mmCIF file of C-alpha atoms in Angstrom:
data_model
loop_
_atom_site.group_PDB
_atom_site.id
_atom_site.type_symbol
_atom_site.label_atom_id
_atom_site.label_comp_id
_atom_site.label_asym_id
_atom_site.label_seq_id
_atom_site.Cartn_x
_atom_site.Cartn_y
_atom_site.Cartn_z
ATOM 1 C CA UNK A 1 12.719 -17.764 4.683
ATOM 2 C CA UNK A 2 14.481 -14.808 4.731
ATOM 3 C CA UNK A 3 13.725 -10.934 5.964
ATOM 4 C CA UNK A 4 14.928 -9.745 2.705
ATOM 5 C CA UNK A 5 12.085 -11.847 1.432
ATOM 6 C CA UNK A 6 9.225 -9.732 2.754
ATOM 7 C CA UNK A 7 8.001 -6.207 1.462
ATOM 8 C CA UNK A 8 6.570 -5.644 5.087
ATOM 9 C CA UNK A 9 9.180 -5.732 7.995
ATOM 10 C CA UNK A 10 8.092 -4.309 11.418
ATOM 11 C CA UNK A 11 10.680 -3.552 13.948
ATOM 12 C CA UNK A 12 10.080 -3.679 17.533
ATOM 13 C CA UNK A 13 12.532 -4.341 20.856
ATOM 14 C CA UNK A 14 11.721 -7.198 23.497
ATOM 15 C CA UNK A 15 10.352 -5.580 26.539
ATOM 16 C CA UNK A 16 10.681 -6.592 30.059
ATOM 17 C CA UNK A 17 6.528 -7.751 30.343
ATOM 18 C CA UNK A 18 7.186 -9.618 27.583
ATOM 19 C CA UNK A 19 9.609 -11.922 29.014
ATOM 20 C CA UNK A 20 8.402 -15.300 31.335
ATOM 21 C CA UNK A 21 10.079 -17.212 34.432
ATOM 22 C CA UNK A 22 12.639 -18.846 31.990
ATOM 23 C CA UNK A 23 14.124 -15.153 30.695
ATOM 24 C CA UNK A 24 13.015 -15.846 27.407
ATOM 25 C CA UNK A 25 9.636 -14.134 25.572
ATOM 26 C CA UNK A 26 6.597 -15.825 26.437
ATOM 27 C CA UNK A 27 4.500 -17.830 23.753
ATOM 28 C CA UNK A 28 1.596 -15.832 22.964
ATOM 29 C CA UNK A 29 3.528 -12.755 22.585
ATOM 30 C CA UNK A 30 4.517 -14.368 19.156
ATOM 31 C CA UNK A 31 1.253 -14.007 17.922
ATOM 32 C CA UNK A 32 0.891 -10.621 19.607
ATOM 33 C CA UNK A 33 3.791 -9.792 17.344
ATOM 34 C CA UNK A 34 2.161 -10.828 14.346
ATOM 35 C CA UNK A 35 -0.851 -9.178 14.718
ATOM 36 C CA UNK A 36 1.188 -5.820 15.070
ATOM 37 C CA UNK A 37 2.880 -6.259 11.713
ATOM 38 C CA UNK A 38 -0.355 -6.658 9.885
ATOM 39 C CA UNK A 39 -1.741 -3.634 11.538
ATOM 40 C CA UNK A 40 1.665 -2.161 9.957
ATOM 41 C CA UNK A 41 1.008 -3.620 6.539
ATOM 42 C CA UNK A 42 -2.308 -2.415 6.211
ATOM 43 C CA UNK A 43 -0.660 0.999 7.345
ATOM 44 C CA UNK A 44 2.054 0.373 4.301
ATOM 45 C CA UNK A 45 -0.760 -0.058 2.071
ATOM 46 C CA UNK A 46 -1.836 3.273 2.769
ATOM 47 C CA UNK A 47 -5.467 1.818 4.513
ATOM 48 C CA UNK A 48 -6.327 3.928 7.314
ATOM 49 C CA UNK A 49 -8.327 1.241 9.177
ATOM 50 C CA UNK A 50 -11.564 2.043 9.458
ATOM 51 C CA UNK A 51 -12.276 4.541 6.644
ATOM 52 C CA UNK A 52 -11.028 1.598 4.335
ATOM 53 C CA UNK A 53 -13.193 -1.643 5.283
ATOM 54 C CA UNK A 54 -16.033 0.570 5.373
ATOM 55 C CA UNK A 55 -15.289 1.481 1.454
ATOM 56 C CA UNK A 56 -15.228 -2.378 0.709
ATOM 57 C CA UNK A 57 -18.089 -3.808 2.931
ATOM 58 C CA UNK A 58 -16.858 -6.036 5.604
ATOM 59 C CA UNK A 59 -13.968 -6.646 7.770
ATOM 60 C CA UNK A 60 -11.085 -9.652 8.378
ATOM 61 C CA UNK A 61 -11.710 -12.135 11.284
ATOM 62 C CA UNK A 62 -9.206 -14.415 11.969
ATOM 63 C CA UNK A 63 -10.082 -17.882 11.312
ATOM 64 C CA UNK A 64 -6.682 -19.688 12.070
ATOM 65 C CA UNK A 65 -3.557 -18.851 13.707
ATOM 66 C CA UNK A 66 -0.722 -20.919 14.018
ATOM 67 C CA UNK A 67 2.606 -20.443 15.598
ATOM 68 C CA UNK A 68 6.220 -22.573 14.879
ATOM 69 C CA UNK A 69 9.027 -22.006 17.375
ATOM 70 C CA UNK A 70 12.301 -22.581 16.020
ATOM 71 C CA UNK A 71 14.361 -20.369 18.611
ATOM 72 C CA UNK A 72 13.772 -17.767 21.711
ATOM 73 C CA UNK A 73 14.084 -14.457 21.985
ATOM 74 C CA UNK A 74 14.968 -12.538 25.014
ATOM 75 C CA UNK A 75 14.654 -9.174 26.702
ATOM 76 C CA UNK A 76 16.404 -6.530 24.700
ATOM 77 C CA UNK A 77 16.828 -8.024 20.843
ATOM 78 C CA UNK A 78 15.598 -6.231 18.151
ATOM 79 C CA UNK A 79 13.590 -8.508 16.289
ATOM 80 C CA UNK A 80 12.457 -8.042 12.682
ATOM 81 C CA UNK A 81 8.253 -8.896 12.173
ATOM 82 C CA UNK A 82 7.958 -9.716 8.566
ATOM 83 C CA UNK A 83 4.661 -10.345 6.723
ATOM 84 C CA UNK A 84 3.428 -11.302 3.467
ATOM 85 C CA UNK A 85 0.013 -12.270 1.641
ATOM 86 C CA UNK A 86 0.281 -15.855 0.595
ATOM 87 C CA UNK A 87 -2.811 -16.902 -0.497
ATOM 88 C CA UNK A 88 -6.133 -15.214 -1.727
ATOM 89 C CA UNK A 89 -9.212 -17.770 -1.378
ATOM 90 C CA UNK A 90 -12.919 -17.078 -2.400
ATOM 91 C CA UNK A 91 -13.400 -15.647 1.387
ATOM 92 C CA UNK A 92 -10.269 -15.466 3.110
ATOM 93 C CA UNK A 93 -6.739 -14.666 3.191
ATOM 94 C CA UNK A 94 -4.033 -16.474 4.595
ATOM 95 C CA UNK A 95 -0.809 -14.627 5.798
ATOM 96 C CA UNK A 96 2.518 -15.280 6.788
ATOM 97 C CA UNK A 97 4.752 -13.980 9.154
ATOM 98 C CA UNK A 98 8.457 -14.846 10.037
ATOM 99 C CA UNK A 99 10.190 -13.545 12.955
ATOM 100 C CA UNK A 100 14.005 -12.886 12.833
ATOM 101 C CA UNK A 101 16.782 -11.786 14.872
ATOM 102 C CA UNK A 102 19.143 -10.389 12.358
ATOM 103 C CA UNK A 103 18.835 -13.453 9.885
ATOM 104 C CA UNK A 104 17.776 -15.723 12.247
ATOM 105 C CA UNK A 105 14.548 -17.265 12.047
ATOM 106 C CA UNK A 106 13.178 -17.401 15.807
ATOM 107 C CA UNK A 107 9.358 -17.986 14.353
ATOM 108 C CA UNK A 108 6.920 -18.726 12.121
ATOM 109 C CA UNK A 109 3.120 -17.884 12.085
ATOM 110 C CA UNK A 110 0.458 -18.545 9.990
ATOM 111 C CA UNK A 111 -2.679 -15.998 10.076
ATOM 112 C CA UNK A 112 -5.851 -16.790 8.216
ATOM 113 C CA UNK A 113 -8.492 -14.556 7.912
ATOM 114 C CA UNK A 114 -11.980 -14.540 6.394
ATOM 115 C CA UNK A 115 -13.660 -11.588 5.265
ATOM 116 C CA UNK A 116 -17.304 -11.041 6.227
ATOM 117 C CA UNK A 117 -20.078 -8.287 7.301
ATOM 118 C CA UNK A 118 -20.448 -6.756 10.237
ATOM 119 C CA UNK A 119 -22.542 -9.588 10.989
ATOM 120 C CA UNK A 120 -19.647 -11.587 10.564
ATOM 121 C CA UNK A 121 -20.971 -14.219 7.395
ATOM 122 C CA UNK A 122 -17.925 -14.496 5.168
ATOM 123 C CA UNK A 123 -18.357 -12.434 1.910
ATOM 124 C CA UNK A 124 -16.220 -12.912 -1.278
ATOM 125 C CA UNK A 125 -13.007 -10.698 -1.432
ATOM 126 C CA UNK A 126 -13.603 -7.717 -2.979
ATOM 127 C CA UNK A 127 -11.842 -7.704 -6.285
ATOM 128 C CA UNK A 128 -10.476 -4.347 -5.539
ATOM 129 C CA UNK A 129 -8.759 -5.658 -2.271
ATOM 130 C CA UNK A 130 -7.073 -8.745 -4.324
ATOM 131 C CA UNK A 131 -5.671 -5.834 -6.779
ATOM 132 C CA UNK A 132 -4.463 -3.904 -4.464
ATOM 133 C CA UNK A 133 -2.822 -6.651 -2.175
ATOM 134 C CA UNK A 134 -1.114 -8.468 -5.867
ATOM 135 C CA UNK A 135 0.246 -4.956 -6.702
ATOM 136 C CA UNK A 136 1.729 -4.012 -2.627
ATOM 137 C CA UNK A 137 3.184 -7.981 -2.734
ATOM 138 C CA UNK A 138 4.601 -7.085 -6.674
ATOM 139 C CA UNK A 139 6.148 -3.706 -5.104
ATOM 140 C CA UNK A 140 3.968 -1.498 -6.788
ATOM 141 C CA UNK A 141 3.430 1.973 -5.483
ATOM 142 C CA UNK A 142 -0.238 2.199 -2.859
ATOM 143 C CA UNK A 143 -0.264 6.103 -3.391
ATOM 144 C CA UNK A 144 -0.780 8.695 -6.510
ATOM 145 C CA UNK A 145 0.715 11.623 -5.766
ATOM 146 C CA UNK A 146 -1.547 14.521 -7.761
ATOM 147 C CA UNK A 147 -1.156 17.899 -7.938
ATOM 148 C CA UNK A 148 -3.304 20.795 -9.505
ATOM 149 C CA UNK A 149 -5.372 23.569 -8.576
ATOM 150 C CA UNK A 150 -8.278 23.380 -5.881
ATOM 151 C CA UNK A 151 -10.834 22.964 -8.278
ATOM 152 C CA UNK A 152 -8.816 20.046 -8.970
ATOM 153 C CA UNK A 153 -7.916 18.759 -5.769
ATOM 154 C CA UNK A 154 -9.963 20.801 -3.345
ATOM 155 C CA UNK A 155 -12.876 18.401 -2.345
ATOM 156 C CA UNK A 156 -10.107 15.820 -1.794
ATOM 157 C CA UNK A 157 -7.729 18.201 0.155
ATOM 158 C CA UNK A 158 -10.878 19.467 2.461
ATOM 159 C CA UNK A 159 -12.259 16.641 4.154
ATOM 160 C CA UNK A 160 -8.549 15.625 5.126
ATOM 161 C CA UNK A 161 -7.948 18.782 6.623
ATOM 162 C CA UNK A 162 -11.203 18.910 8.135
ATOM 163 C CA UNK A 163 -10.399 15.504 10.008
ATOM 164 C CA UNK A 164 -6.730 16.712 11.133
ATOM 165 C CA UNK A 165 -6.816 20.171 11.654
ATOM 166 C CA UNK A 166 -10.674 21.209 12.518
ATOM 167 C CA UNK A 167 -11.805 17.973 14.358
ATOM 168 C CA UNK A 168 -8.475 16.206 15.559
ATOM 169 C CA UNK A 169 -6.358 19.804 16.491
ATOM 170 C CA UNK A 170 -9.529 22.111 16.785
ATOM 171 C CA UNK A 171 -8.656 24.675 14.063
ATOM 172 C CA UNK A 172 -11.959 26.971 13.429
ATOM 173 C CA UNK A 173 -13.162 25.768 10.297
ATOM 174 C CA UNK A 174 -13.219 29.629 8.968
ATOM 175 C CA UNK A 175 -9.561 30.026 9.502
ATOM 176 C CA UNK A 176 -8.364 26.317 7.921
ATOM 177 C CA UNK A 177 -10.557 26.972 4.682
ATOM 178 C CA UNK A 178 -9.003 30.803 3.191
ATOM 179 C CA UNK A 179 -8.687 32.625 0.454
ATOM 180 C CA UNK A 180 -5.022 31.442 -0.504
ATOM 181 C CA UNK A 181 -6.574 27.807 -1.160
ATOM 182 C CA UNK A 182 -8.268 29.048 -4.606
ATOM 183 C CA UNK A 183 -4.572 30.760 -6.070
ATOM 184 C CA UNK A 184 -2.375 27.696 -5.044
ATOM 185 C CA UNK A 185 -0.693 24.738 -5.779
ATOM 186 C CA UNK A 186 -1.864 21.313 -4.109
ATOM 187 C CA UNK A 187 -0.276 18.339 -3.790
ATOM 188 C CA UNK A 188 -2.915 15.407 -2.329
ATOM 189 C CA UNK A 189 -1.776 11.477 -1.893
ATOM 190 C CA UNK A 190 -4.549 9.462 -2.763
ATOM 191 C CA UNK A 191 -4.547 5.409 -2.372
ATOM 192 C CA UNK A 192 -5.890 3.016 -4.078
ATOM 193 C CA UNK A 193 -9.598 3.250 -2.622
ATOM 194 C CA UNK A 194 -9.856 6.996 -3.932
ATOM 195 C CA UNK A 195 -9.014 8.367 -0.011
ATOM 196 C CA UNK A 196 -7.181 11.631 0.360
ATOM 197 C CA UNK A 197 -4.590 10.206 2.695
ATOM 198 C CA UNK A 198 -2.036 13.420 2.527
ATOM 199 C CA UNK A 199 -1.807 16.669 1.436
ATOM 200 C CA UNK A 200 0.102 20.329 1.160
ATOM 201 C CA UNK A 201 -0.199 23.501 -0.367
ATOM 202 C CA UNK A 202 2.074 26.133 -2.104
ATOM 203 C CA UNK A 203 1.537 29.719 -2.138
ATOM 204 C CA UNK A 204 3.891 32.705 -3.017
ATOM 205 C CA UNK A 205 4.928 34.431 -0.449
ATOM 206 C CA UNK A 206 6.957 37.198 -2.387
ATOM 207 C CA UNK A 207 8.583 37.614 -5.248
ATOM 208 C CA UNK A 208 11.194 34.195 -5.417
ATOM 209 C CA UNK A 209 9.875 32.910 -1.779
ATOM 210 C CA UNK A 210 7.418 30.079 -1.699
ATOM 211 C CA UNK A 211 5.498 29.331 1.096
ATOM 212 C CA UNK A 212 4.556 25.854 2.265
ATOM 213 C CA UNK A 213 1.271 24.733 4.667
ATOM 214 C CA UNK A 214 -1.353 22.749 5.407
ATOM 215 C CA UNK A 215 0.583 19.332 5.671
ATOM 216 C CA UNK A 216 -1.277 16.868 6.972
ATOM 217 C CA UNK A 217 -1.466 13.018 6.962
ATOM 218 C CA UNK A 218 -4.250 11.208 8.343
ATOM 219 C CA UNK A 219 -3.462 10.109 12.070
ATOM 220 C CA UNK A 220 -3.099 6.139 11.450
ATOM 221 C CA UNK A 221 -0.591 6.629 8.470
ATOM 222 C CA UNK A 222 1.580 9.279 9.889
ATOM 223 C CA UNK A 223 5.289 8.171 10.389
ATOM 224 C CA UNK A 224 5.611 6.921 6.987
ATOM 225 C CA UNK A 225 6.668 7.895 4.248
ATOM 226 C CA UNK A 226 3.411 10.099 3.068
ATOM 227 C CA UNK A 227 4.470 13.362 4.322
ATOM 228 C CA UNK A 228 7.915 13.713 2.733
ATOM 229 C CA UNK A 229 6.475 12.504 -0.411
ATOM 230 C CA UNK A 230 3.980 15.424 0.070
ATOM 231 C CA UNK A 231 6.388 17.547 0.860
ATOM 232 C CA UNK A 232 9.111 16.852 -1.482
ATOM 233 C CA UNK A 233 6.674 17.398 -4.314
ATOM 234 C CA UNK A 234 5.896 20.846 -2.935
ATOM 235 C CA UNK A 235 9.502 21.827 -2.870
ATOM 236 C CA UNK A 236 9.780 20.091 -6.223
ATOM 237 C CA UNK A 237 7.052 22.555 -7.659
ATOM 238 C CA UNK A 238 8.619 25.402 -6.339
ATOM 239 C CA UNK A 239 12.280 25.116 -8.029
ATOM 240 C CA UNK A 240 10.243 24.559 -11.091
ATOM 241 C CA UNK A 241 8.811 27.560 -11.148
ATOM 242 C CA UNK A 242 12.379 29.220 -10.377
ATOM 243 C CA UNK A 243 11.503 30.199 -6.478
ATOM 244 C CA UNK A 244 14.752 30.765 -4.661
ATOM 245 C CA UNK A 245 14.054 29.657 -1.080
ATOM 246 C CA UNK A 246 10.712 28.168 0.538
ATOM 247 C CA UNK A 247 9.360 28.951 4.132
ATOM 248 C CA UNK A 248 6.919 27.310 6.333
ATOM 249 C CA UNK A 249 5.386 27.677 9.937
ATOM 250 C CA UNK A 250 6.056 24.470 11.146
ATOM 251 C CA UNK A 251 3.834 22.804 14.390
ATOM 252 C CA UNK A 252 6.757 22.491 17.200
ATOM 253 C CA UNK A 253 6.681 18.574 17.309
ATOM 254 C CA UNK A 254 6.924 18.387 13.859
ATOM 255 C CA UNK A 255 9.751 20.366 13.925
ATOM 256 C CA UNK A 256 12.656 17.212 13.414
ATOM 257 C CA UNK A 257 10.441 16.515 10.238
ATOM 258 C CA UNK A 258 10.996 19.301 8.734
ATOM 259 C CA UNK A 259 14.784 19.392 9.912
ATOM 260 C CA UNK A 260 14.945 16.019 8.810
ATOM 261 C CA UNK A 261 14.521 17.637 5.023
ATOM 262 C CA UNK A 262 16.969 20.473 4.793
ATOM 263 C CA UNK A 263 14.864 22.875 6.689
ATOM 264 C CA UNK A 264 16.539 25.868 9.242
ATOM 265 C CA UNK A 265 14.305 26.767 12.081
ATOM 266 C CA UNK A 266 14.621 31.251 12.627
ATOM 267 C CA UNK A 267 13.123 32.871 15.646
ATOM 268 C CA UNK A 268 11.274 32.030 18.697
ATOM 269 C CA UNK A 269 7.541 29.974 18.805
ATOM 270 C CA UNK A 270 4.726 31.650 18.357
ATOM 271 C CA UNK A 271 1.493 30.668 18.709
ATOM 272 C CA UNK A 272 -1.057 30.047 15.422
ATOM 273 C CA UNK A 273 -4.488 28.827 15.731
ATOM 274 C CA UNK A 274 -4.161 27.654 19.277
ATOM 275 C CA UNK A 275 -1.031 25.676 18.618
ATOM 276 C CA UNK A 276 2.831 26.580 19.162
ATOM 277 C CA UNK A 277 4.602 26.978 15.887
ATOM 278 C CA UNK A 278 7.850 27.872 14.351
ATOM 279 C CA UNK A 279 8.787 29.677 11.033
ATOM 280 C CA UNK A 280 11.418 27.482 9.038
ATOM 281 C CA UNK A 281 13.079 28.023 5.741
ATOM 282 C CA UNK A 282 15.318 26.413 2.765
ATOM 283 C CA UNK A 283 17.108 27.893 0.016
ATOM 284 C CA UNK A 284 16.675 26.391 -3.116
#
């Protein structure tokens, strides 16, 4: 068993609570450990939580967990969570995670869960669940990046930016929904349960300046890769159609994100809709 081996590594740092009498991480952290890598792989499956089970019925409830302890880690190492689906039965699921410091295999555990209603009697798997986790195990892309018009796109594109930016950031509805949306391009992720799980929008600004808004990713996927995909497929439309530079009023703390892509921040903040922003801008 090797890291390399997994599609889903989580990494996380030793803390000090974590750590017993004997300077060494306490047993049942382990298993605390494992539990926050599946929450991750679910996340790298592009399954916000609760908006996903609900689309396929039921739930997971762990029937079995079992932990091996090979080697101890201590307060400080970086430790690499890795998980993988190993085994799809009628009901359940079985996982397994391997714990690593660098290469080193510190510990094993094996999670089985059985899926089942709310009133938790086990159901059979969804068929659409055992595609989806075959293709995420084969490497297979979890998102479909479209793009089109809002005819297109729009239904999908509103109720995510009704959840982020009307009921999450408290954006008036009447200013989030304008005019612009009906003259410009959209770019929506959707996974594999038909969710709208990010989206953008480009509209010109002036003659050879684009202007990019409305990113947003739904809150339990964000820090992923979603956004830049988003957004390099904006930018991506716009030296298409021969625009020379793109702008956009960035949110402040999402301000390295932007950075983090090639945009310049120009000015001072400002305030938009309640929230401090900042105008930033590439050249093509």
């Amino acid at each position: 068993m090797r890291p390399q081996d997994f599609r889903c590594r989580h990494r996380l740092t030793v803390r000090w609570a974590e750590v017993d009498a004997q300077n060494i991480v306490f047993n049942a952290h382990y298993l605390m450990y494992a539990d926050v890598a599946v929450s991750d792989y679910w996340k790298q499956m592009a399954m916000p939580y609760a908006q996903s089970w609900a689309s396929l019925g039921g739930e997971l409830f762990v029937k079995k967990a079992t932990v091996t302890y090979h080697a101890s880690a201590q307060m400080g190492d970086a430790l690499d969570v890795c998980i993988r689906c190993v085994r799809q039965g009628n009901t359940s699921l079985q996982f397994e995670a391997g714990i690593f410091r660098g290469q080193q295999l510190l510990n094993t555990v094996e999670l089985v869960y059985v899926f089942a209603d709310h009133a938790q009697k086990p159901q059979p798997l969804p068929q659409l669940l055992r595609d989806m986790l075959t293709a995420f195990e084969a490497g297979e892309d979890m998102v479909e990046l479209r793009s089109g018009n809002w005819n297109d796109l729009g239904r999908l594109a509103e109720r995510l930016r009704m959840e982020v930016f009307v009921k999450e950031q408290g954006v008036p509805r009447e200013i989030e929904i304008d005019e612009f949306d009906t003259m410009c391009r959209h770019v929506v992720a959707v996974n594999r349960l038909g969710h709208a799980v990010a989206t953008g929008r480009l509209v010109s600004d002036a003659p050879g300046v684009a202007r990019i808004g409305r990113m947003a990713v739904t809150r339990e996927l964000r820090g992923g890769k979603l956004g830049r995909q988003v957004l390099d497929a904006l930018i991506q439309a716009a030296r298409e159609r021969g625009d020379k530079e793109v702008v956009l009023h960035a949110q402040v703390h999402a301000q390295r994100f932007y950075e983090r892509a090639g945009f310049v921040a120009e000015g001072e903040v400002y305030d938009e809709a309640g929230i401090d922003h900042i105008t930033m801008r590439i050249k093509l």
